[in-house]
Amino acid sequence: MVYLDNNATTPVAPEVVEAMLPFFETHWGNPSSLHTFGSSTKLHIDEARDKVAALLGASDSSEIIFTSCGSESNNMALLGAASAIRGTPHVLTSQVEHAAVLGPCAKLEKEGCGVSRISVDGRGHLDLDALKTVLAECDDPMLASFMWANNETGVVFPVSELGALVREADGILHVDAVQAAGKLPINLQKVPVDMLSISGHKLHAPKGIGALYVRRGTRVDPLLLGGHQERARRAGTENVPYIVGLGKACELALEQIDTDARREADLRDRLEAGILSSCKGAVVNGDPECRLPNTTNISFEHLEGEGTLLMLDDVGICTSTGAACESGSIESSHVLKAMAVPTALVQGAIRFSVSRYTTDEDIDYVLERLPPIIERQRILSPRIKN
Ligand code: PLP
């Protein structure tokens, strides 16, 4: 199998598995217990918190709250901060966010908040003028949420600039860094971000663990009520093995971020150049100069991505399409649509995302198998009209 769907999920690093195992086998106590067997696991949670804080450049590890996933972190940031704000906030976000941000924004809208969804241009970049207009014209307290990097195209938003603009308007900025963490350097002591979400399974930790950074002084009401875990910010007995796993994954990511990024960009660039030169009608979506190092989103004109994905799957290559199959009909990517990518290209989009475990041989194999698949698709499938 050649796995090029690392923006969907990544393999768990062997070092992470090794770090987690003792917390299933021997140190399985409850951190809230008064006896030493249980309470000694607290130390390992604290160590993991330090490692997550280090990856993000947080000034204090108490600013890290462990959650169950990136979606929970995003929900907690938006719903928790909106609930803690005095008055009704105006929510500011973009049209290309992940569903785990768009969902809570829609809920807040239903509850009476104004929501502005800023558009993007054809390369996937935010319309900063539109953003500045909303910030200048709105008197309500501002709650903004933007992604650091887009999961479909890899396009990176100007987080420092966004932070400065939101701060100038006395607003709160949440950043969904689920795709950026471990791939791009993050230093929360340098960027004016108030909350930031990460997810374990996107950076070689398991599924089912995430974290939310909350800058000291930012008020966020808890979503989960009950026990006093996570300083009463998120109730529920801590998932110690997974927390330890996330800590280890963050430590590895920090150690290897430069070498991983360079290697991944080389592999991605070779894959992309090979596809563009060997497949007719192939077009890259998103600004190639301002992307995650591991991602390329390529449309094959007039083809249906679903068919290409299935043919690639038949030869053991895992990718993802820019469209999702929902209740039997193919729903086009909201990201590519927001970028005004023509229909004949939207439907044919395939996302390739590499990781530190992708090899040169993997890329060679895709470059050997993909061009004939595209040719066959062109003969077999009806043309998609603009
Ligand atoms: N945000 C972004 C940008 C993502 O890509 C994803 C997952 O694909 C999420 C949030 C949700 O993360 P999780 O799967 O951990 O809930």
mmCIF file of C-alpha atoms and ligand atoms in Angstrom:
data_model
loop_
_atom_site.group_PDB
_atom_site.id
_atom_site.type_symbol
_atom_site.label_atom_id
_atom_site.label_comp_id
_atom_site.label_asym_id
_atom_site.label_seq_id
_atom_site.Cartn_x
_atom_site.Cartn_y
_atom_site.Cartn_z
ATOM 1 C CA MET A 1 0.000 0.000 0.000
ATOM 2 C CA VAL A 2 1.121 3.531 -0.753
ATOM 3 C CA TYR A 3 -0.503 5.899 1.716
ATOM 4 C CA LEU A 4 -0.810 9.476 0.459
ATOM 5 C CA ASP A 5 -3.748 10.564 2.610
ATOM 6 C CA ASN A 6 -1.897 11.933 5.620
ATOM 7 C CA ASN A 7 -4.133 15.001 5.923
ATOM 8 C CA ALA A 8 -6.957 12.560 6.719
ATOM 9 C CA THR A 9 -4.930 10.703 9.319
ATOM 10 C CA THR A 10 -1.339 9.611 9.909
ATOM 11 C CA PRO A 11 0.220 6.344 11.054
ATOM 12 C CA VAL A 12 1.090 6.315 14.752
ATOM 13 C CA ALA A 13 4.875 6.690 15.162
ATOM 14 C CA PRO A 14 6.522 3.557 16.647
ATOM 15 C CA GLU A 15 8.109 5.743 19.351
ATOM 16 C CA VAL A 16 4.607 6.948 20.278
ATOM 17 C CA VAL A 17 3.270 3.398 20.582
ATOM 18 C CA GLU A 18 6.251 2.511 22.762
ATOM 19 C CA ALA A 19 5.702 5.530 25.005
ATOM 20 C CA MET A 20 2.003 4.673 25.430
ATOM 21 C CA LEU A 21 2.245 0.944 26.180
ATOM 22 C CA PRO A 22 3.239 1.165 29.880
ATOM 23 C CA PHE A 23 0.105 3.224 30.515
ATOM 24 C CA PHE A 24 -2.054 0.310 29.360
ATOM 25 C CA GLU A 25 0.005 -2.433 30.910
ATOM 26 C CA THR A 26 1.298 -1.175 34.240
ATOM 27 C CA HIS A 27 0.611 2.516 34.992
ATOM 28 C CA TRP A 28 -3.140 2.366 34.421
ATOM 29 C CA GLY A 29 -4.218 4.183 37.591
ATOM 30 C CA ASN A 30 -6.605 7.120 37.767
ATOM 31 C CA PRO A 31 -4.681 10.403 38.076
ATOM 32 C CA SER A 32 -7.349 11.728 40.491
ATOM 33 C CA SER A 33 -6.839 8.854 42.978
ATOM 34 C CA LEU A 34 -5.269 9.706 46.287
ATOM 35 C CA HIS A 35 -3.037 6.621 46.320
ATOM 36 C CA THR A 36 0.401 6.833 44.768
ATOM 37 C CA PHE A 37 -0.344 4.206 42.105
ATOM 38 C CA GLY A 38 -2.995 6.443 40.563
ATOM 39 C CA SER A 39 -1.717 9.904 41.343
ATOM 40 C CA SER A 40 1.795 9.158 40.038
ATOM 41 C CA THR A 41 0.371 9.201 36.495
ATOM 42 C CA LYS A 42 -0.231 12.959 36.930
ATOM 43 C CA LEU A 43 3.470 13.469 36.471
ATOM 44 C CA HIS A 44 3.298 11.902 33.020
ATOM 45 C CA ILE A 45 0.328 14.074 32.070
ATOM 46 C CA ASP A 46 2.327 17.125 33.142
ATOM 47 C CA GLU A 47 5.313 15.980 31.084
ATOM 48 C CA ALA A 48 3.084 15.532 28.038
ATOM 49 C CA ARG A 49 1.581 18.977 28.607
ATOM 50 C CA ASP A 50 5.086 20.466 28.637
ATOM 51 C CA LYS A 51 5.862 18.761 25.317
ATOM 52 C CA VAL A 52 2.680 20.029 23.647
ATOM 53 C CA ALA A 53 3.410 23.530 24.993
ATOM 54 C CA ALA A 54 6.964 23.308 23.610
ATOM 55 C CA LEU A 55 5.762 22.392 20.095
ATOM 56 C CA LEU A 56 3.408 25.368 20.130
ATOM 57 C CA GLY A 57 5.801 27.784 21.821
ATOM 58 C CA ALA A 58 3.281 28.419 24.616
ATOM 59 C CA SER A 59 4.762 30.366 27.504
ATOM 60 C CA ASP A 60 3.131 28.174 30.154
ATOM 61 C CA SER A 61 2.011 24.566 29.896
ATOM 62 C CA SER A 62 -1.087 25.378 31.995
ATOM 63 C CA GLU A 63 -2.372 27.003 28.791
ATOM 64 C CA ILE A 64 -2.805 23.519 27.251
ATOM 65 C CA ILE A 65 -6.088 21.632 27.772
ATOM 66 C CA PHE A 66 -6.274 18.031 26.587
ATOM 67 C CA THR A 67 -9.398 17.159 24.584
ATOM 68 C CA SER A 68 -10.585 14.143 22.614
ATOM 69 C CA CYS A 69 -9.868 15.501 19.110
ATOM 70 C CA GLY A 70 -9.461 18.558 16.924
ATOM 71 C CA SER A 71 -13.221 18.826 16.514
ATOM 72 C CA GLU A 72 -13.728 19.039 20.272
ATOM 73 C CA SER A 73 -10.995 21.668 20.552
ATOM 74 C CA ASN A 74 -12.667 23.778 17.850
ATOM 75 C CA ASN A 75 -16.112 23.376 19.446
ATOM 76 C CA MET A 76 -14.778 24.257 22.870
ATOM 77 C CA ALA A 77 -12.945 27.324 21.576
ATOM 78 C CA LEU A 78 -15.952 28.753 19.748
ATOM 79 C CA LEU A 79 -18.851 27.715 21.948
ATOM 80 C CA GLY A 80 -16.889 28.088 25.201
ATOM 81 C CA ALA A 81 -15.532 31.541 24.367
ATOM 82 C CA ALA A 82 -18.906 32.739 23.013
ATOM 83 C CA SER A 83 -20.560 31.630 26.249
ATOM 84 C CA ALA A 84 -17.926 33.417 28.371
ATOM 85 C CA ILE A 85 -18.117 36.699 26.443
ATOM 86 C CA ARG A 86 -20.380 39.311 28.006
ATOM 87 C CA GLY A 87 -22.987 40.246 25.401
ATOM 88 C CA THR A 88 -23.590 38.648 22.005
ATOM 89 C CA PRO A 89 -20.397 38.184 20.027
ATOM 90 C CA HIS A 90 -20.045 38.698 16.300
ATOM 91 C CA VAL A 91 -18.372 35.623 14.831
ATOM 92 C CA LEU A 92 -15.811 36.071 12.101
ATOM 93 C CA THR A 93 -14.568 33.125 10.085
ATOM 94 C CA SER A 94 -13.830 32.085 6.494
ATOM 95 C CA GLN A 95 -15.731 30.171 3.838
ATOM 96 C CA VAL A 96 -13.075 27.457 3.680
ATOM 97 C CA GLU A 97 -12.930 26.296 7.314
ATOM 98 C CA HIS A 98 -13.280 22.684 8.375
ATOM 99 C CA ALA A 99 -16.770 21.486 9.328
ATOM 100 C CA ALA A 100 -15.620 21.418 12.958
ATOM 101 C CA VAL A 101 -15.486 25.242 12.832
ATOM 102 C CA LEU A 102 -18.352 25.859 10.418
ATOM 103 C CA GLY A 103 -20.682 23.691 12.572
ATOM 104 C CA PRO A 104 -20.222 25.648 15.836
ATOM 105 C CA CYS A 105 -20.430 28.938 13.858
ATOM 106 C CA ALA A 106 -23.789 27.844 12.420
ATOM 107 C CA LYS A 107 -24.988 26.949 15.922
ATOM 108 C CA LEU A 108 -23.973 30.383 17.248
ATOM 109 C CA GLU A 109 -25.751 32.003 14.300
ATOM 110 C CA LYS A 110 -28.939 30.107 15.172
ATOM 111 C CA GLU A 111 -28.599 31.367 18.724
ATOM 112 C CA GLY A 112 -28.531 34.975 17.541
ATOM 113 C CA CYS A 113 -24.878 35.807 16.849
ATOM 114 C CA GLY A 114 -24.000 37.619 13.655
ATOM 115 C CA VAL A 115 -21.592 35.528 11.567
ATOM 116 C CA SER A 116 -19.349 36.884 8.777
ATOM 117 C CA ARG A 117 -17.759 34.243 6.558
ATOM 118 C CA ILE A 118 -14.874 35.908 4.716
ATOM 119 C CA SER A 119 -14.319 34.820 1.116
ATOM 120 C CA VAL A 120 -11.070 33.664 -0.501
ATOM 121 C CA ASP A 121 -9.563 34.329 -3.911
ATOM 122 C CA GLY A 122 -8.763 31.805 -6.639
ATOM 123 C CA ARG A 123 -5.479 30.878 -4.939
ATOM 124 C CA GLY A 124 -7.190 30.237 -1.612
ATOM 125 C CA HIS A 125 -6.080 33.461 0.110
ATOM 126 C CA LEU A 126 -8.381 35.366 2.459
ATOM 127 C CA ASP A 127 -9.927 38.663 1.368
ATOM 128 C CA LEU A 128 -8.219 40.781 4.025
ATOM 129 C CA ASP A 129 -10.015 43.951 2.907
ATOM 130 C CA ALA A 130 -13.390 42.307 3.554
ATOM 131 C CA LEU A 131 -12.098 41.208 6.947
ATOM 132 C CA LYS A 132 -10.922 44.726 7.818
ATOM 133 C CA THR A 133 -14.329 46.120 6.809
ATOM 134 C CA VAL A 134 -16.188 43.764 9.151
ATOM 135 C CA LEU A 135 -13.765 44.578 11.978
ATOM 136 C CA ALA A 136 -14.185 48.305 11.411
ATOM 137 C CA GLU A 137 -17.975 48.285 11.093
ATOM 138 C CA CYS A 138 -19.014 45.884 13.836
ATOM 139 C CA ASP A 139 -19.517 47.120 17.399
ATOM 140 C CA ASP A 140 -20.210 43.728 18.985
ATOM 141 C CA PRO A 141 -17.409 41.827 20.758
ATOM 142 C CA MET A 142 -15.498 39.922 18.045
ATOM 143 C CA LEU A 143 -14.860 36.195 18.144
ATOM 144 C CA ALA A 144 -12.763 35.164 15.152
ATOM 145 C CA SER A 145 -11.772 31.680 14.003
ATOM 146 C CA PHE A 146 -9.444 31.024 11.084
ATOM 147 C CA MET A 147 -7.462 27.975 10.110
ATOM 148 C CA TRP A 148 -3.668 28.111 10.034
ATOM 149 C CA ALA A 149 -3.549 25.843 6.976
ATOM 150 C CA ASN A 150 -6.303 24.421 4.812
ATOM 151 C CA ASN A 151 -6.828 20.674 4.978
ATOM 152 C CA GLU A 152 -7.761 20.327 1.290
ATOM 153 C CA THR A 153 -5.309 22.622 -0.485
ATOM 154 C CA GLY A 154 -2.675 23.172 2.211
ATOM 155 C CA VAL A 155 -2.899 26.966 1.669
ATOM 156 C CA VAL A 156 -1.538 28.846 4.689
ATOM 157 C CA PHE A 157 -3.332 31.883 6.128
ATOM 158 C CA PRO A 158 -1.336 34.907 7.447
ATOM 159 C CA VAL A 159 -1.907 34.140 11.122
ATOM 160 C CA SER A 160 0.301 36.927 12.526
ATOM 161 C CA GLU A 161 -1.516 39.532 10.445
ATOM 162 C CA LEU A 162 -4.927 38.103 11.375
ATOM 163 C CA GLY A 163 -3.952 38.117 15.036
ATOM 164 C CA ALA A 164 -2.829 41.749 14.869
ATOM 165 C CA LEU A 165 -6.054 42.829 13.126
ATOM 166 C CA VAL A 166 -8.323 40.987 15.559
ATOM 167 C CA ARG A 167 -6.391 42.250 18.554
ATOM 168 C CA GLU A 168 -6.598 45.829 17.303
ATOM 169 C CA ALA A 169 -10.381 45.386 17.308
ATOM 170 C CA ASP A 170 -10.237 43.989 20.886
ATOM 171 C CA GLY A 171 -11.448 40.643 19.579
ATOM 172 C CA ILE A 172 -10.511 37.065 20.426
ATOM 173 C CA LEU A 173 -8.790 34.923 17.796
ATOM 174 C CA HIS A 174 -9.020 31.138 17.663
ATOM 175 C CA VAL A 175 -6.834 29.317 15.149
ATOM 176 C CA ASP A 176 -7.536 25.808 13.885
ATOM 177 C CA ALA A 177 -3.964 24.525 13.562
ATOM 178 C CA VAL A 178 -4.973 20.875 13.162
ATOM 179 C CA GLN A 179 -3.181 20.649 9.801
ATOM 180 C CA ALA A 180 -0.352 23.060 10.599
ATOM 181 C CA ALA A 181 0.893 21.623 13.902
ATOM 182 C CA GLY A 182 4.039 19.574 13.370
ATOM 183 C CA LYS A 183 4.334 20.736 9.752
ATOM 184 C CA LEU A 184 4.928 24.473 10.211
ATOM 185 C CA PRO A 185 6.796 26.189 13.052
ATOM 186 C CA ILE A 186 4.368 27.658 15.607
ATOM 187 C CA ASN A 187 5.458 30.111 18.270
ATOM 188 C CA LEU A 188 2.559 31.363 20.356
ATOM 189 C CA GLN A 189 4.827 33.793 22.173
ATOM 190 C CA LYS A 190 5.289 35.603 18.870
ATOM 191 C CA VAL A 191 1.840 35.407 17.246
ATOM 192 C CA PRO A 192 -1.158 37.122 18.853
ATOM 193 C CA VAL A 193 -3.440 34.079 18.951
ATOM 194 C CA ASP A 194 -5.759 33.526 21.927
ATOM 195 C CA MET A 195 -6.788 29.920 21.333
ATOM 196 C CA LEU A 196 -5.405 27.202 19.067
ATOM 197 C CA SER A 197 -6.546 23.662 18.269
ATOM 198 C CA ILE A 198 -4.447 20.614 17.447
ATOM 199 C CA SER A 199 -5.306 16.963 16.843
ATOM 200 C CA GLY A 200 -3.127 13.946 17.680
ATOM 201 C CA HIS A 201 -3.910 11.772 14.683
ATOM 202 C CA LYS A 202 -2.669 14.361 12.196
ATOM 203 C CA LEU A 203 0.832 14.273 13.681
ATOM 204 C CA HIS A 204 1.531 10.583 14.301
ATOM 205 C CA ALA A 205 -0.302 10.217 17.635
ATOM 206 C CA PRO A 206 -3.510 8.128 17.806
ATOM 207 C CA LYS A 207 -7.046 9.182 16.940
ATOM 208 C CA GLY A 208 -9.078 10.292 19.947
ATOM 209 C CA ILE A 209 -6.732 12.852 21.478
ATOM 210 C CA GLY A 210 -6.327 16.572 20.858
ATOM 211 C CA ALA A 211 -5.497 19.756 22.680
ATOM 212 C CA LEU A 212 -6.716 23.315 22.926
ATOM 213 C CA TYR A 213 -4.294 26.096 23.770
ATOM 214 C CA VAL A 214 -5.976 28.909 25.726
ATOM 215 C CA ARG A 215 -3.820 31.967 26.343
ATOM 216 C CA ARG A 216 -3.763 32.970 29.992
ATOM 217 C CA GLY A 217 -6.489 35.543 30.595
ATOM 218 C CA THR A 218 -8.779 34.299 27.802
ATOM 219 C CA ARG A 219 -12.116 33.201 29.213
ATOM 220 C CA VAL A 220 -13.586 29.939 27.905
ATOM 221 C CA ASP A 221 -16.505 28.146 29.538
ATOM 222 C CA PRO A 222 -16.207 24.357 29.652
ATOM 223 C CA LEU A 223 -18.287 22.180 27.311
ATOM 224 C CA LEU A 224 -18.052 19.129 29.556
ATOM 225 C CA LEU A 225 -19.172 19.570 33.138
ATOM 226 C CA GLY A 226 -18.486 17.210 35.995
ATOM 227 C CA GLY A 227 -15.110 16.525 37.581
ATOM 228 C CA HIS A 228 -12.373 19.073 38.049
ATOM 229 C CA GLN A 229 -9.914 17.619 35.575
ATOM 230 C CA GLU A 230 -7.902 20.007 33.387
ATOM 231 C CA ARG A 231 -8.364 22.715 36.065
ATOM 232 C CA ALA A 232 -12.138 22.354 35.755
ATOM 233 C CA ARG A 233 -11.973 23.338 32.089
ATOM 234 C CA ARG A 234 -12.784 19.868 30.702
ATOM 235 C CA ALA A 235 -14.393 17.212 32.901
ATOM 236 C CA GLY A 236 -13.656 13.523 32.379
ATOM 237 C CA THR A 237 -10.992 11.124 33.644
ATOM 238 C CA GLU A 238 -7.834 11.842 31.674
ATOM 239 C CA ASN A 239 -6.969 9.507 28.787
ATOM 240 C CA VAL A 240 -3.473 8.991 30.155
ATOM 241 C CA PRO A 241 -1.995 6.693 27.452
ATOM 242 C CA TYR A 242 -3.226 8.940 24.647
ATOM 243 C CA ILE A 243 -2.103 12.105 26.416
ATOM 244 C CA VAL A 244 1.354 10.558 26.804
ATOM 245 C CA GLY A 245 1.219 9.561 23.114
ATOM 246 C CA LEU A 246 0.331 13.100 22.049
ATOM 247 C CA GLY A 247 3.200 14.448 24.152
ATOM 248 C CA LYS A 248 5.652 12.043 22.517
ATOM 249 C CA ALA A 249 4.348 12.877 19.027
ATOM 250 C CA CYS A 250 4.796 16.605 19.723
ATOM 251 C CA GLU A 251 8.320 16.003 21.009
ATOM 252 C CA LEU A 252 9.216 14.079 17.824
ATOM 253 C CA ALA A 253 7.581 16.699 15.617
ATOM 254 C CA LEU A 254 9.551 19.490 17.287
ATOM 255 C CA GLU A 255 12.854 17.599 16.941
ATOM 256 C CA GLN A 256 12.260 16.804 13.277
ATOM 257 C CA ILE A 257 10.142 19.671 11.996
ATOM 258 C CA ASP A 258 12.774 21.152 9.659
ATOM 259 C CA THR A 259 14.064 17.867 8.256
ATOM 260 C CA ASP A 260 10.545 16.461 7.903
ATOM 261 C CA ALA A 261 9.293 19.593 6.142
ATOM 262 C CA ARG A 262 12.204 19.652 3.682
ATOM 263 C CA ARG A 263 11.933 15.948 2.891
ATOM 264 C CA GLU A 264 8.162 16.073 2.540
ATOM 265 C CA ALA A 265 8.305 19.142 0.294
ATOM 266 C CA ASP A 266 10.865 17.390 -1.948
ATOM 267 C CA LEU A 267 8.669 14.300 -2.255
ATOM 268 C CA ARG A 268 5.516 16.373 -2.813
ATOM 269 C CA ASP A 269 7.225 18.572 -5.422
ATOM 270 C CA ARG A 270 8.562 15.565 -7.336
ATOM 271 C CA LEU A 271 5.119 13.943 -7.267
ATOM 272 C CA GLU A 272 3.424 17.147 -8.407
ATOM 273 C CA ALA A 273 5.919 17.887 -11.200
ATOM 274 C CA GLY A 274 5.676 14.269 -12.403
ATOM 275 C CA ILE A 275 1.875 14.375 -12.493
ATOM 276 C CA LEU A 276 1.712 17.755 -14.242
ATOM 277 C CA SER A 277 4.131 16.615 -16.938
ATOM 278 C CA SER A 278 2.563 13.195 -17.546
ATOM 279 C CA CYS A 279 -1.201 13.821 -17.180
ATOM 280 C CA LYS A 280 -3.066 16.023 -19.631
ATOM 281 C CA GLY A 281 -5.411 18.598 -18.063
ATOM 282 C CA ALA A 282 -3.840 18.416 -14.591
ATOM 283 C CA VAL A 283 -4.001 21.676 -12.607
ATOM 284 C CA VAL A 284 -2.805 22.456 -9.058
ATOM 285 C CA ASN A 285 -5.420 24.034 -6.760
ATOM 286 C CA GLY A 286 -4.262 26.645 -4.230
ATOM 287 C CA ASP A 287 -1.219 28.905 -4.119
ATOM 288 C CA PRO A 288 1.788 26.612 -4.666
ATOM 289 C CA GLU A 289 4.084 29.204 -3.059
ATOM 290 C CA CYS A 290 2.202 29.362 0.236
ATOM 291 C CA ARG A 291 1.241 25.834 1.222
ATOM 292 C CA LEU A 292 1.905 23.125 3.750
ATOM 293 C CA PRO A 293 5.044 21.231 2.724
ATOM 294 C CA ASN A 294 3.220 17.902 2.476
ATOM 295 C CA THR A 295 0.105 18.701 0.435
ATOM 296 C CA THR A 296 -0.828 19.013 -3.210
ATOM 297 C CA ASN A 297 -4.372 19.214 -4.514
ATOM 298 C CA ILE A 298 -4.567 18.440 -8.220
ATOM 299 C CA SER A 299 -7.611 18.572 -10.488
ATOM 300 C CA PHE A 300 -7.813 16.384 -13.564
ATOM 301 C CA GLU A 301 -9.991 18.379 -15.915
ATOM 302 C CA HIS A 302 -13.374 16.914 -16.931
ATOM 303 C CA LEU A 303 -12.874 13.788 -14.801
ATOM 304 C CA GLU A 304 -14.660 12.635 -11.694
ATOM 305 C CA GLY A 305 -12.253 12.426 -8.739
ATOM 306 C CA GLU A 306 -14.290 9.604 -7.215
ATOM 307 C CA GLY A 307 -13.489 7.337 -10.184
ATOM 308 C CA THR A 308 -9.795 8.236 -10.130
ATOM 309 C CA LEU A 309 -9.636 7.585 -6.374
ATOM 310 C CA LEU A 310 -11.249 4.138 -6.773
ATOM 311 C CA MET A 311 -8.871 3.145 -9.580
ATOM 312 C CA LEU A 312 -5.915 4.279 -7.474
ATOM 313 C CA ASP A 313 -7.337 2.310 -4.557
ATOM 314 C CA ASP A 314 -7.449 -0.808 -6.776
ATOM 315 C CA VAL A 315 -3.670 -0.577 -7.174
ATOM 316 C CA GLY A 316 -3.095 0.106 -3.463
ATOM 317 C CA ILE A 317 -2.744 3.901 -3.533
ATOM 318 C CA CYS A 318 -4.701 5.842 -0.865
ATOM 319 C CA THR A 319 -5.677 9.421 -1.687
ATOM 320 C CA SER A 320 -8.674 11.640 -1.095
ATOM 321 C CA THR A 321 -11.038 13.578 -3.364
ATOM 322 C CA GLY A 322 -12.088 17.194 -3.171
ATOM 323 C CA ALA A 323 -15.668 15.984 -3.058
ATOM 324 C CA ALA A 324 -17.549 14.042 -0.422
ATOM 325 C CA CYS A 325 -20.232 11.481 -1.119
ATOM 326 C CA GLU A 326 -23.273 12.471 0.896
ATOM 327 C CA SER A 327 -26.537 10.508 0.833
ATOM 328 C CA GLY A 328 -25.760 9.016 -2.546
ATOM 329 C CA SER A 329 -24.940 12.273 -4.346
ATOM 330 C CA ILE A 330 -21.498 13.765 -4.807
ATOM 331 C CA GLU A 331 -21.138 16.985 -2.855
ATOM 332 C CA SER A 332 -18.456 19.263 -4.320
ATOM 333 C CA SER A 333 -15.734 20.616 -2.067
ATOM 334 C CA HIS A 334 -16.850 23.843 -0.366
ATOM 335 C CA VAL A 335 -13.201 24.915 -0.353
ATOM 336 C CA LEU A 336 -12.698 24.643 -4.124
ATOM 337 C CA LYS A 337 -16.127 26.170 -4.748
ATOM 338 C CA ALA A 338 -15.238 29.143 -2.516
ATOM 339 C CA MET A 339 -12.061 29.548 -4.614
ATOM 340 C CA ALA A 340 -14.327 29.678 -7.709
ATOM 341 C CA VAL A 341 -12.540 26.699 -9.263
ATOM 342 C CA PRO A 342 -14.537 25.787 -12.420
ATOM 343 C CA THR A 343 -16.909 22.801 -12.092
ATOM 344 C CA ALA A 344 -14.913 20.794 -14.647
ATOM 345 C CA LEU A 345 -11.969 20.992 -12.241
ATOM 346 C CA VAL A 346 -13.740 20.822 -8.849
ATOM 347 C CA GLN A 347 -15.142 17.358 -9.505
ATOM 348 C CA GLY A 348 -11.797 15.996 -10.631
ATOM 349 C CA ALA A 349 -9.748 17.088 -7.623
ATOM 350 C CA ILE A 350 -7.504 14.620 -5.831
ATOM 351 C CA ARG A 351 -5.549 15.477 -2.681
ATOM 352 C CA PHE A 352 -2.162 13.846 -2.199
ATOM 353 C CA SER A 353 -0.618 14.320 1.252
ATOM 354 C CA VAL A 354 2.705 12.788 2.271
ATOM 355 C CA SER A 355 4.281 12.273 5.706
ATOM 356 C CA ARG A 356 7.670 11.565 7.249
ATOM 357 C CA TYR A 357 7.068 7.887 6.425
ATOM 358 C CA THR A 358 6.502 8.429 2.687
ATOM 359 C CA THR A 359 9.376 7.070 0.596
ATOM 360 C CA ASP A 360 10.877 7.806 -2.825
ATOM 361 C CA GLU A 361 9.607 4.398 -3.937
ATOM 362 C CA ASP A 362 6.054 5.425 -2.996
ATOM 363 C CA ILE A 363 6.307 8.449 -5.288
ATOM 364 C CA ASP A 364 7.844 6.359 -8.111
ATOM 365 C CA TYR A 365 4.956 3.900 -7.824
ATOM 366 C CA VAL A 366 2.291 6.630 -8.048
ATOM 367 C CA LEU A 367 4.050 8.242 -11.013
ATOM 368 C CA GLU A 368 4.065 4.865 -12.760
ATOM 369 C CA ARG A 369 0.416 3.964 -12.005
ATOM 370 C CA LEU A 370 -1.439 7.270 -12.154
ATOM 371 C CA PRO A 371 -0.922 8.417 -15.793
ATOM 372 C CA PRO A 372 -2.472 5.275 -17.358
ATOM 373 C CA ILE A 373 -5.363 5.511 -14.876
ATOM 374 C CA ILE A 374 -6.050 9.092 -15.969
ATOM 375 C CA GLU A 375 -5.876 8.035 -19.637
ATOM 376 C CA ARG A 376 -8.317 5.168 -19.006
ATOM 377 C CA GLN A 377 -10.622 7.478 -17.072
ATOM 378 C CA ARG A 378 -10.649 9.879 -19.994
ATOM 379 C CA ILE A 379 -11.842 7.090 -22.308
ATOM 380 C CA LEU A 380 -14.380 5.618 -19.860
ATOM 381 C CA SER A 381 -16.017 8.583 -18.154
ATOM 382 C CA PRO A 382 -18.352 11.232 -19.516
ATOM 383 C CA ARG A 383 -16.857 14.734 -19.684
ATOM 384 C CA ILE A 384 -17.909 17.051 -16.887
ATOM 385 C CA LYS A 385 -19.083 20.326 -18.314
ATOM 386 C CA ASN A 386 -18.172 23.695 -16.912
HETATM 387 N N1 PLP B 1 -9.694 20.967 11.524
HETATM 388 C C1 PLP B 1 -9.055 20.617 10.401
HETATM 389 C C2 PLP B 1 -8.405 21.677 9.563
HETATM 390 C C3 PLP B 1 -8.995 19.275 10.019
HETATM 391 O O1 PLP B 1 -8.372 18.938 8.896
HETATM 392 C C4 PLP B 1 -9.633 18.302 10.841
HETATM 393 C C5 PLP B 1 -9.647 16.886 10.448
HETATM 394 O O2 PLP B 1 -9.592 16.550 9.282
HETATM 395 C C6 PLP B 1 -10.263 18.730 12.013
HETATM 396 C C7 PLP B 1 -10.280 20.070 12.321
HETATM 397 C C8 PLP B 1 -10.932 17.755 12.936
HETATM 398 O O3 PLP B 1 -9.973 17.020 13.663
HETATM 399 P P1 PLP B 1 -10.383 15.632 14.370
HETATM 400 O O4 PLP B 1 -10.456 14.616 13.275
HETATM 401 O O5 PLP B 1 -9.286 15.353 15.330
HETATM 402 O O6 PLP B 1 -11.676 15.857 15.032
#
